[in-house]
Short mmCIF file of C-alpha atoms in Angstrom, two decimals:
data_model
loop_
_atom_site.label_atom_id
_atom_site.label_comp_id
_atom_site.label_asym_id
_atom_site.label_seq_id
_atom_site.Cartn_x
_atom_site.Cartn_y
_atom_site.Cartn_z
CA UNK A 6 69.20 86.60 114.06
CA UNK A 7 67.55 88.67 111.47
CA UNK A 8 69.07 89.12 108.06
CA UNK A 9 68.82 92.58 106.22
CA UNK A 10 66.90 91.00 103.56
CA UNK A 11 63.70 90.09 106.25
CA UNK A 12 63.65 93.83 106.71
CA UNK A 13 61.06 96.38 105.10
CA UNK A 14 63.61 98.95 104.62
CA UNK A 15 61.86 102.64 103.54
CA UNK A 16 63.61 105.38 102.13
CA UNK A 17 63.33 108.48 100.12
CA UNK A 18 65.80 109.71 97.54
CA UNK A 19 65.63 113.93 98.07
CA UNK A 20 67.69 115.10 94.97
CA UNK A 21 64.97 117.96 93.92
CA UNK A 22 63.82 121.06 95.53
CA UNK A 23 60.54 119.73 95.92
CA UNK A 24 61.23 116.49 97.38
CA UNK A 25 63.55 118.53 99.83
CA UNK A 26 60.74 121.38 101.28
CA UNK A 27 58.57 117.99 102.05
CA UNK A 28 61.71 116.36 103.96
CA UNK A 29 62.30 119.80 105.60
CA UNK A 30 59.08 119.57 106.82
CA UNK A 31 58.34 116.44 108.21
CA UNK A 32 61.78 116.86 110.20
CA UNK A 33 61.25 119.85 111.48
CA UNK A 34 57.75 118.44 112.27
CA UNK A 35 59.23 115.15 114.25
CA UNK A 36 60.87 114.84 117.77
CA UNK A 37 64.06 112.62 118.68
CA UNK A 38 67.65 112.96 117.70
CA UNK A 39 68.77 112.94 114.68
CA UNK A 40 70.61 110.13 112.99
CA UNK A 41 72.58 110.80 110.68
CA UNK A 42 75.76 109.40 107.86
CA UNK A 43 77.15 109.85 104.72
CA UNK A 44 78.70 108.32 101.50
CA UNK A 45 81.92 109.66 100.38
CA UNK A 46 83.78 108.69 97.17
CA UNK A 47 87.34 107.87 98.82
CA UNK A 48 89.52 105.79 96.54
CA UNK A 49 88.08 107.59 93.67
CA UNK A 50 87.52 111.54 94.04
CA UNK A 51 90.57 113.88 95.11
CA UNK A 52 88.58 116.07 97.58
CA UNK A 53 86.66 114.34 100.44
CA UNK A 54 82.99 115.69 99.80
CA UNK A 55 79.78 114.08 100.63
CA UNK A 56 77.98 112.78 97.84
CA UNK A 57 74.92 111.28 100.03
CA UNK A 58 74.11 112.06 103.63
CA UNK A 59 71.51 110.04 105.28
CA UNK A 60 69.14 111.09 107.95
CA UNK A 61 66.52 109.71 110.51
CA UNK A 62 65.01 111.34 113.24
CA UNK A 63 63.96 109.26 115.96
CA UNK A 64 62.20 106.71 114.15
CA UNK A 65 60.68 108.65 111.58
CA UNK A 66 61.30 108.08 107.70
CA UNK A 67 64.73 108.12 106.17
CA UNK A 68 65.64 110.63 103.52
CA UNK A 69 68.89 110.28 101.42
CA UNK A 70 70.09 114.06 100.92
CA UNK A 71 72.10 114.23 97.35
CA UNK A 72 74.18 117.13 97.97
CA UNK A 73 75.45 116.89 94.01
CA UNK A 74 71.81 117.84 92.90
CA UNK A 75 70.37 120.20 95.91
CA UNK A 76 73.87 122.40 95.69
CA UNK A 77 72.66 124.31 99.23
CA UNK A 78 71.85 121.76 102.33
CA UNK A 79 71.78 125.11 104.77
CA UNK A 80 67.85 125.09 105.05
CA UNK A 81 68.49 121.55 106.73
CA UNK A 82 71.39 122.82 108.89
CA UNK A 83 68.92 125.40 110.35
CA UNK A 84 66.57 122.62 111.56
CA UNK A 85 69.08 119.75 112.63
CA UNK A 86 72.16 121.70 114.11
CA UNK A 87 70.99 122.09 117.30
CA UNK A 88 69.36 118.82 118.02
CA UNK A 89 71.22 115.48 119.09
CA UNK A 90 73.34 114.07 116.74
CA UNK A 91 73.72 110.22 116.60
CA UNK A 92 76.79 109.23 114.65
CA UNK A 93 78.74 106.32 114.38
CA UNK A 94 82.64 106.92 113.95
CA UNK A 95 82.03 110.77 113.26
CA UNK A 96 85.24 111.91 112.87
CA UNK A 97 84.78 110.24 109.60
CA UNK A 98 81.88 112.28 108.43
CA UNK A 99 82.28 115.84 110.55
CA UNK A 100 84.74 117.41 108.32
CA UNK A 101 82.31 116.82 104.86
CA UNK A 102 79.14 117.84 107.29
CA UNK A 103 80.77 120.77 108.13
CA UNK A 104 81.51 121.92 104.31
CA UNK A 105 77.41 121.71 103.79
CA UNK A 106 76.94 123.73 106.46
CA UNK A 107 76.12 121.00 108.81
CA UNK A 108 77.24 121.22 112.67
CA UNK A 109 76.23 119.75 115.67
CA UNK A 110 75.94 121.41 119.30
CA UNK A 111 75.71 117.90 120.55
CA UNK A 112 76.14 114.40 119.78
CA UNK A 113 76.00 110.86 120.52
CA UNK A 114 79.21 108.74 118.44
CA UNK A 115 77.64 105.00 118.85
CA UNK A 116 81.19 103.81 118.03
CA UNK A 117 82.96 105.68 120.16
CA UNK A 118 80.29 104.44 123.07
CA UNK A 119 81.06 101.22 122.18
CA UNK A 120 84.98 101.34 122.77
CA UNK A 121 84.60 103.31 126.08
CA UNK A 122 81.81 100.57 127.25
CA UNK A 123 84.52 98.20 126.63
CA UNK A 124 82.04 95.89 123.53
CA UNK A 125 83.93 93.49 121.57
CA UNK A 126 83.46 94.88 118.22
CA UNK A 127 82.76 98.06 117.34
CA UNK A 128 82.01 98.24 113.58
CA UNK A 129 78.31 99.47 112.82
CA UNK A 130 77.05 95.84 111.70
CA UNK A 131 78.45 94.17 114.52
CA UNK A 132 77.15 96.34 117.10
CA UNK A 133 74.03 95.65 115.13
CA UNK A 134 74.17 92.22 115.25
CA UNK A 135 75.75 91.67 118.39
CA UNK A 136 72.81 94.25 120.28
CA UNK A 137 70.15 93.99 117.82
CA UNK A 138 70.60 90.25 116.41
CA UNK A 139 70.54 91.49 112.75
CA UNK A 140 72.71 91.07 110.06
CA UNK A 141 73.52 93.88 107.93
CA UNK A 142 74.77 93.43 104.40
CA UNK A 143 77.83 95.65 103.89
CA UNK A 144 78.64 94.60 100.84
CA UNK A 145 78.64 98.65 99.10
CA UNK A 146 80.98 99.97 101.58
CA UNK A 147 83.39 100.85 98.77
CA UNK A 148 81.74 101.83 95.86
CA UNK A 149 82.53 105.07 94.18
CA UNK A 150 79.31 107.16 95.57
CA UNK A 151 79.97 110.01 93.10
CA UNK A 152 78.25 107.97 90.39
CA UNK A 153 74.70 108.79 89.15
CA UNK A 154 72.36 107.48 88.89
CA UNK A 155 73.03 106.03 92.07
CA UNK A 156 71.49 102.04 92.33
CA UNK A 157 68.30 101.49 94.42
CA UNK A 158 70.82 98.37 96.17
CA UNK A 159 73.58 101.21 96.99
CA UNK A 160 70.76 103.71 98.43
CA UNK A 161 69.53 100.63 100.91
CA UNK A 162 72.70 99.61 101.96
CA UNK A 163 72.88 103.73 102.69
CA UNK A 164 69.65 103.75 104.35
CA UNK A 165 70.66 101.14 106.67
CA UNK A 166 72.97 102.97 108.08
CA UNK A 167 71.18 104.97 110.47
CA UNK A 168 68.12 102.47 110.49
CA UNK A 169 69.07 101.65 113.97
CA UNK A 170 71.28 104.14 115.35
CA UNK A 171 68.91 105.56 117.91
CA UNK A 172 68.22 102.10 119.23
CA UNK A 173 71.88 101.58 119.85
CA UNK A 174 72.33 104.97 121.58
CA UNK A 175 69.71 104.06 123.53
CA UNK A 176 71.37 100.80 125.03
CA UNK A 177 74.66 102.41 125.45
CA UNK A 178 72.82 105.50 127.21
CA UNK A 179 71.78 102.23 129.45
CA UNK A 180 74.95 100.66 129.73
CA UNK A 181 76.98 104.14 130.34
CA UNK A 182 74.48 104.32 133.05
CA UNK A 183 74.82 101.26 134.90
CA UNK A 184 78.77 101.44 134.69
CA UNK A 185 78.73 105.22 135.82
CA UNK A 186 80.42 106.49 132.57
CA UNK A 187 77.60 108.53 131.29
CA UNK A 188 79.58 111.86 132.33
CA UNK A 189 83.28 110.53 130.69
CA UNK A 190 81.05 109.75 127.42
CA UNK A 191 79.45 113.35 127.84
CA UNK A 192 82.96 114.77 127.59
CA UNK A 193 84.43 112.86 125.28
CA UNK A 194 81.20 113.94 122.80
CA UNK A 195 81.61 117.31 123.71
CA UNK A 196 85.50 117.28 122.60
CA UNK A 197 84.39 115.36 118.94
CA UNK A 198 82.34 118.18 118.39
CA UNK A 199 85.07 121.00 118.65
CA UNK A 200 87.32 118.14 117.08
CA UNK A 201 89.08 119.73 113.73
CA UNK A 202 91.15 117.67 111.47
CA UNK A 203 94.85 117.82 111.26
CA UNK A 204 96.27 119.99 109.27
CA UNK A 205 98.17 119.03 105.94
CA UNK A 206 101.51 117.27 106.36
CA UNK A 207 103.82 119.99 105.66
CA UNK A 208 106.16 117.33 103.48
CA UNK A 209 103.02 115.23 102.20
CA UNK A 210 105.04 113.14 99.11
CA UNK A 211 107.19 111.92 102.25
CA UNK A 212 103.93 110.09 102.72
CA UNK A 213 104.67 108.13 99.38
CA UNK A 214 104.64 104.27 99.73
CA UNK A 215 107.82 102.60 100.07
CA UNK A 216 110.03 105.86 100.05
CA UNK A 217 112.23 104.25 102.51
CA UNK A 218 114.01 102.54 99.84
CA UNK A 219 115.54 105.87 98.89
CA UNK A 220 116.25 107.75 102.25
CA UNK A 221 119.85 107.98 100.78
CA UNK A 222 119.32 108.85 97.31
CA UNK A 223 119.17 113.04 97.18
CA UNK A 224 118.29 113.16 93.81
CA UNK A 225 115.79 110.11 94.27
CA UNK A 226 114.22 112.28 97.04
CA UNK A 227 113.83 114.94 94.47
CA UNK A 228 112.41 113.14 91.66
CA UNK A 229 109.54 111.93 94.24
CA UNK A 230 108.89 115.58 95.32
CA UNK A 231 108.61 116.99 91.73
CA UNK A 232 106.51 113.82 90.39
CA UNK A 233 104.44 113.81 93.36
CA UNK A 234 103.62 117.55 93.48
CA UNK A 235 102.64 117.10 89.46
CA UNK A 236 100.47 114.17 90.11
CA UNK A 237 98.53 115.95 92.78
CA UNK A 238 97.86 119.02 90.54
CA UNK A 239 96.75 117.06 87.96
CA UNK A 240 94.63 115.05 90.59
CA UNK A 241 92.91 117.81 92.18
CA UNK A 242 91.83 119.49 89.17
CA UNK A 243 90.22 116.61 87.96
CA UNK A 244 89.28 115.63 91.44
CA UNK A 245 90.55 112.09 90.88
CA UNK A 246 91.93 110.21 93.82
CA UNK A 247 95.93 110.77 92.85
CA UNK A 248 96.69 106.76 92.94
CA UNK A 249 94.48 106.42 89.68
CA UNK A 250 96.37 109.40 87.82
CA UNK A 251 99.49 107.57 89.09
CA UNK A 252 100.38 104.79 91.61
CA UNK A 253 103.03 105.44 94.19
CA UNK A 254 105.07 102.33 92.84
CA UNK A 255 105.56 103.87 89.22
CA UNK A 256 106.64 107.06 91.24
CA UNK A 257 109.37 105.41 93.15
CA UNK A 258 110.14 103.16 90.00
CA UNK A 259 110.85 106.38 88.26
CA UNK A 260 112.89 107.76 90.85
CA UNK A 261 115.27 104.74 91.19
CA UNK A 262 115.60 104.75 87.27
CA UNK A 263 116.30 108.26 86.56
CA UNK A 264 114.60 107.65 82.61
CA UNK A 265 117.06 109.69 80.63
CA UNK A 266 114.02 110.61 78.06
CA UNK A 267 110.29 111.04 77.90
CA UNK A 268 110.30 107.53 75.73
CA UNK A 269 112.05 106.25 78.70
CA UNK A 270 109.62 107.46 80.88
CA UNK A 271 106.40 106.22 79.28
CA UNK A 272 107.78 102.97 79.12
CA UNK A 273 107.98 102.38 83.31
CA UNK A 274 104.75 101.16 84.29
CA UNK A 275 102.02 103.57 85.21
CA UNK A 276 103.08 106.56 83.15
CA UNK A 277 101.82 104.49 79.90
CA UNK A 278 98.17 104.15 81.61
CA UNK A 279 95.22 105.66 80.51
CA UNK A 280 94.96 108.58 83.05
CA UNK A 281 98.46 109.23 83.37
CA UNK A 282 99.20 109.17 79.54
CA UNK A 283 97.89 112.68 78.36
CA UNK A 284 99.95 113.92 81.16
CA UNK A 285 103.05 112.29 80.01
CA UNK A 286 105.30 115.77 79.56
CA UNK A 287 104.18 117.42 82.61
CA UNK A 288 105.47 114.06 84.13
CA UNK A 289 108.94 114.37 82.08
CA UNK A 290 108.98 118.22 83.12
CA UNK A 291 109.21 117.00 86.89
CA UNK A 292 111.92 114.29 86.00
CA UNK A 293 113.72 117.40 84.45
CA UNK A 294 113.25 119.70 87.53
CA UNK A 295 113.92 116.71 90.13
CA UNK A 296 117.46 116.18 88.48
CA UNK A 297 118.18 119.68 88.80
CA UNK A 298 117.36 120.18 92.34
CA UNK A 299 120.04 120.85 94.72
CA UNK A 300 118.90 121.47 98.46
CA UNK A 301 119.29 118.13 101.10
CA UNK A 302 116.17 116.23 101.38
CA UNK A 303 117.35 113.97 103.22
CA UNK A 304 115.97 113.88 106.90
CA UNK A 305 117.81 116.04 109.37
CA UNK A 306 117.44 116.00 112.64
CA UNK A 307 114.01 117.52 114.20
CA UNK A 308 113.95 119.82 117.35
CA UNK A 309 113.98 118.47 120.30
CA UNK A 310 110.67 117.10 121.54
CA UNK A 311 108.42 114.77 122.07
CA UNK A 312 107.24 114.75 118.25
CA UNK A 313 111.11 114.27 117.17
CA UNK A 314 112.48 110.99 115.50
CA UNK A 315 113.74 108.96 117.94
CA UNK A 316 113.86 111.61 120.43
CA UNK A 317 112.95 108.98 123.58
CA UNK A 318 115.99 106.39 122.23
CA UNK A 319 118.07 109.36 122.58
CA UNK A 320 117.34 110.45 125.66
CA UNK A 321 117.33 107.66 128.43
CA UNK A 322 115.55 110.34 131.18
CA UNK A 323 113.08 110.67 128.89
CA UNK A 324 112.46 107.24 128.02
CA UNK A 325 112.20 106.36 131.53
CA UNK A 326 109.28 108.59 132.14
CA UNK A 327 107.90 107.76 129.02
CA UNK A 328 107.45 104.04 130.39
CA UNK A 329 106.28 105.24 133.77
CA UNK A 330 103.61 107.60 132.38
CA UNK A 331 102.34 104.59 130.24
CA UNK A 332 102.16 102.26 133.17
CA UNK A 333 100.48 104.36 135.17
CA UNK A 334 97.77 105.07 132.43
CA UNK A 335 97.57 101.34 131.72
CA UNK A 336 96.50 100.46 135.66
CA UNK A 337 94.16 103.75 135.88
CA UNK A 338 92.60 102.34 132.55
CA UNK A 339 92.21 98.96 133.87
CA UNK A 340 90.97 100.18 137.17
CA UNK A 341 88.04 102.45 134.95
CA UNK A 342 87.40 99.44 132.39
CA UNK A 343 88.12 102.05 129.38
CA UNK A 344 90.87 101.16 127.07
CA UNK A 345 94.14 103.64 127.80
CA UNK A 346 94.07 105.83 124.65
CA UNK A 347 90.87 107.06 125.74
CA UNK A 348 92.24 107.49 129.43
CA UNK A 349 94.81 109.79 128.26
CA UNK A 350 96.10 110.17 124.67
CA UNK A 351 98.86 108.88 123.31
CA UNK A 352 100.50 111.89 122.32
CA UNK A 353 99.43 113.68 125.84
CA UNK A 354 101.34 111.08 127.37
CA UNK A 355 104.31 111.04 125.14
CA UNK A 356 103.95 115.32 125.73
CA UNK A 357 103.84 114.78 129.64
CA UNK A 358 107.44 112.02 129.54
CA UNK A 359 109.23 114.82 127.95
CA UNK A 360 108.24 118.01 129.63
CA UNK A 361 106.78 117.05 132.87
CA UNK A 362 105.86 119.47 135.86
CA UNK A 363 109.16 121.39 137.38
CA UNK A 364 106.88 120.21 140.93
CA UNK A 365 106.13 116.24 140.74
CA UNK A 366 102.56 116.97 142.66
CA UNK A 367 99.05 116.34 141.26
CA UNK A 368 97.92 120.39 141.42
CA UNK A 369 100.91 120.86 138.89
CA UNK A 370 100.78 117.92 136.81
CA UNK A 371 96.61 118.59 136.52
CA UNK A 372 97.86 121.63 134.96
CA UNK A 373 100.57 120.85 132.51
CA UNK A 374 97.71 117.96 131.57
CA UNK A 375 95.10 120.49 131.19
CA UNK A 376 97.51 122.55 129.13
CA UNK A 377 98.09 119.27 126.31
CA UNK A 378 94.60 119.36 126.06
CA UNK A 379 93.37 116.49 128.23
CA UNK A 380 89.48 116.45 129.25
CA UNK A 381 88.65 117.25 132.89
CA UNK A 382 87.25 113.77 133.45
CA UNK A 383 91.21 112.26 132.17
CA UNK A 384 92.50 115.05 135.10
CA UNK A 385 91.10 113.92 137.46
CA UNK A 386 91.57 110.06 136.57
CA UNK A 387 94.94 110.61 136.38
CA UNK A 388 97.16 113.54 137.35
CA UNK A 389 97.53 112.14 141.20
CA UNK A 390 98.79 109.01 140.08
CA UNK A 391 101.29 110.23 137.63
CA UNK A 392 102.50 113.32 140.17
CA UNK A 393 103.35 110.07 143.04
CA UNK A 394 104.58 107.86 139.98
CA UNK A 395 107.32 109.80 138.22
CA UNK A 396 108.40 111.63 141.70
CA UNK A 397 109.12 108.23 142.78
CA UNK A 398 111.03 107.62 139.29
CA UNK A 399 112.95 110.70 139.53
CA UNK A 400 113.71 109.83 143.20
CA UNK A 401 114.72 106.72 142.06
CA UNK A 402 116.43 107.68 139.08
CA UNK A 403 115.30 104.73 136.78
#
């Protein structure tokens, strides 16, 4: 086993418009797919940009792209789009791609791979290790990459990174081979690359930690909602991650109090902290609107649906085919050698339990399954076996 440190590791920083014509060059000059990452700043920025994004193609030279100094990355898009991506966990790193203008056609997700070809661990270093016997040193994984100057240690750590991600495509392009998943892999990278984000939470300070402790308390509700909603102003224009403007805990503290003053206020925890502190009246001009607010926050009852709280405790039918639908998945899974998630989602199969077919037979079910967005490869692993399974639990009854 290798260690990081017995590696000659090249890169080059591209933060000018000089340095970037020469990288434009010698990619659009090279052959091979193009590897590719990038270094966000989450836990301490507001807005999920890309302040680094690392490329290799095939096993040329590295270049570290700083976005912050180069403003316009659509020169690179123009050359890169349309090759073969090689990503590893890309749904992390599409969304800030696509805000620079940079979107693949086609692509290769090493860590995906790795889960459908069943490996043990699927992390980048210990794919690395376990396929490449090198240790990787992850020790900047959390550093707050909207910092400059960035450190020549933090811009290794980022080269390494898609060092050897063409080398691992290229034994799970092997391994997908032997085990005659090549085409299920092909599909499942063709989905990640129309993939989009969810949208917002329509309720997002219902996401606040510990908020359980006042699913009760109206007014506690409302005091959460009017702090949380001034926090994340103040957070986004700053572009500060909200939890260092204001922890969840002093948010919830606040609410269970109800501070009867501004002084009161200031002295819960949090509110007296450095970030939070010049904000201190907009914070007591929530308190004041939460204790005026009137409307029911608490949680009423959703439509009916698959998405609804508790909607299969409620409804026994339902539950029933809910367990079915997951058994059957589980044995066509085990039968593939691809872990059931990725034989049919989670919340197809929850959608299929609670609105199956009006006709239990596979040429229906294929196309309620097609409808919830399953991949034809998942159809046709799949829809027979559930048609036969829940007619036999409706026939049944249980």
């Amino acid at each position: 086993m290798r260690t990081q440190a017995e590696l000659e590791i090249q890169w080059q920083l591209v933060d000018n418009q000089d340095a970037y014509r020469a990288a434009l060059q010698q990619l659009a000059a090279t052959h091979g797919p193009i590897a590719i990452d990038t270094e966000r700043a989450s836990g301490y920025r507001y807005f999920p940009n890309a302040y680094l994004v690392q490329i290799r193609r095939g096993h040329g030279p590295i270049y570290l792209f700083d976005p912050t100094a180069l403003k316009d990355l659509s020169e690179l898009g123009a050359i890169i789009n349309s090759e073969m991506w090689i990503l590893h966990s890309g749904r992390h790193d599409l969304p800030c791609l696509a805000d620079l203008e940079l979107v693949p056609q086609q692509l290769w997700d090493t860590e995906l791979a790795a889960r459908m070809l069943r490996a043990e661990r699927v992390g980048l270093g210990a794919l690395v290790a376990d396929q490449l016997q090198v240790q990787l040193d992850k020790a900047y994984s959390d550093v707050d990459w909207s910092e400059r100057p960035l450190q020549p240690s933090w811009l290794e750590y980022a080269a390494v990174d898609v060092l050897f991600l063409a080398d691992l495509m290229v034994l799970q392009l092997l391994e997908a081979e032997k085990t005659a998943k090549l085409s299920i892999l092909r599909q499942e990278f063709a989905a990640l690359c129309a993939w989009q984000p969810k949208p917002p939470a329509e309720q997002p300070w219902r996401k606040v930690s510990h908020i359980n402790v006042l699913v009760k308390d109206n007014r506690g509700l409302a005091l959460v909602r009017e702090i949380w909603t001034t926090r994340d102003e103040i957070a986004r224009k700053a572009d500060l991650a909200p939890h260092l403007v204001l922890p969840d805990s002093a948010i919830i503290t606040a609410a269970q109090r109800r501070p009867r003053s501004e002084k009161d206020l200031q002295r819960i925890r949090g509110f007296n902290a450095v970030l939070a502190q010049p904000h201190l009246g907009a914070f007591w001009r929530a308190v004041m609107r939460g204790k005026r607010v009137d409307e029911n926050l608490r949680r009423t009852p959703l439509p009916a649906g698959a998405n609804s709280h508790g909607y299969f405790r409620k409804n026994s039918g339902a539950k029933a085919r809910l367990e079915t639908v997951r058994e059957t998945v589980a044995a066509v899974a085990a039968t593939l050698d691809i872990p059931a998630e990725h034989v049919l989602d989670p919340a197809v199969v929850k959608r299929l339990a609670a609105d199956p077919p009006a006709l239990l037979l596979p040429g229906e079910t294929a196309a309620k399954l097609d409808s919830y967005g399953a991949r034809q490869w998942q159809i046709a692993a799949v829809s027979a076996q559930l048609a036969a399974a829940l007619a036999q639990q409706a026939e049944h009854g249980s």
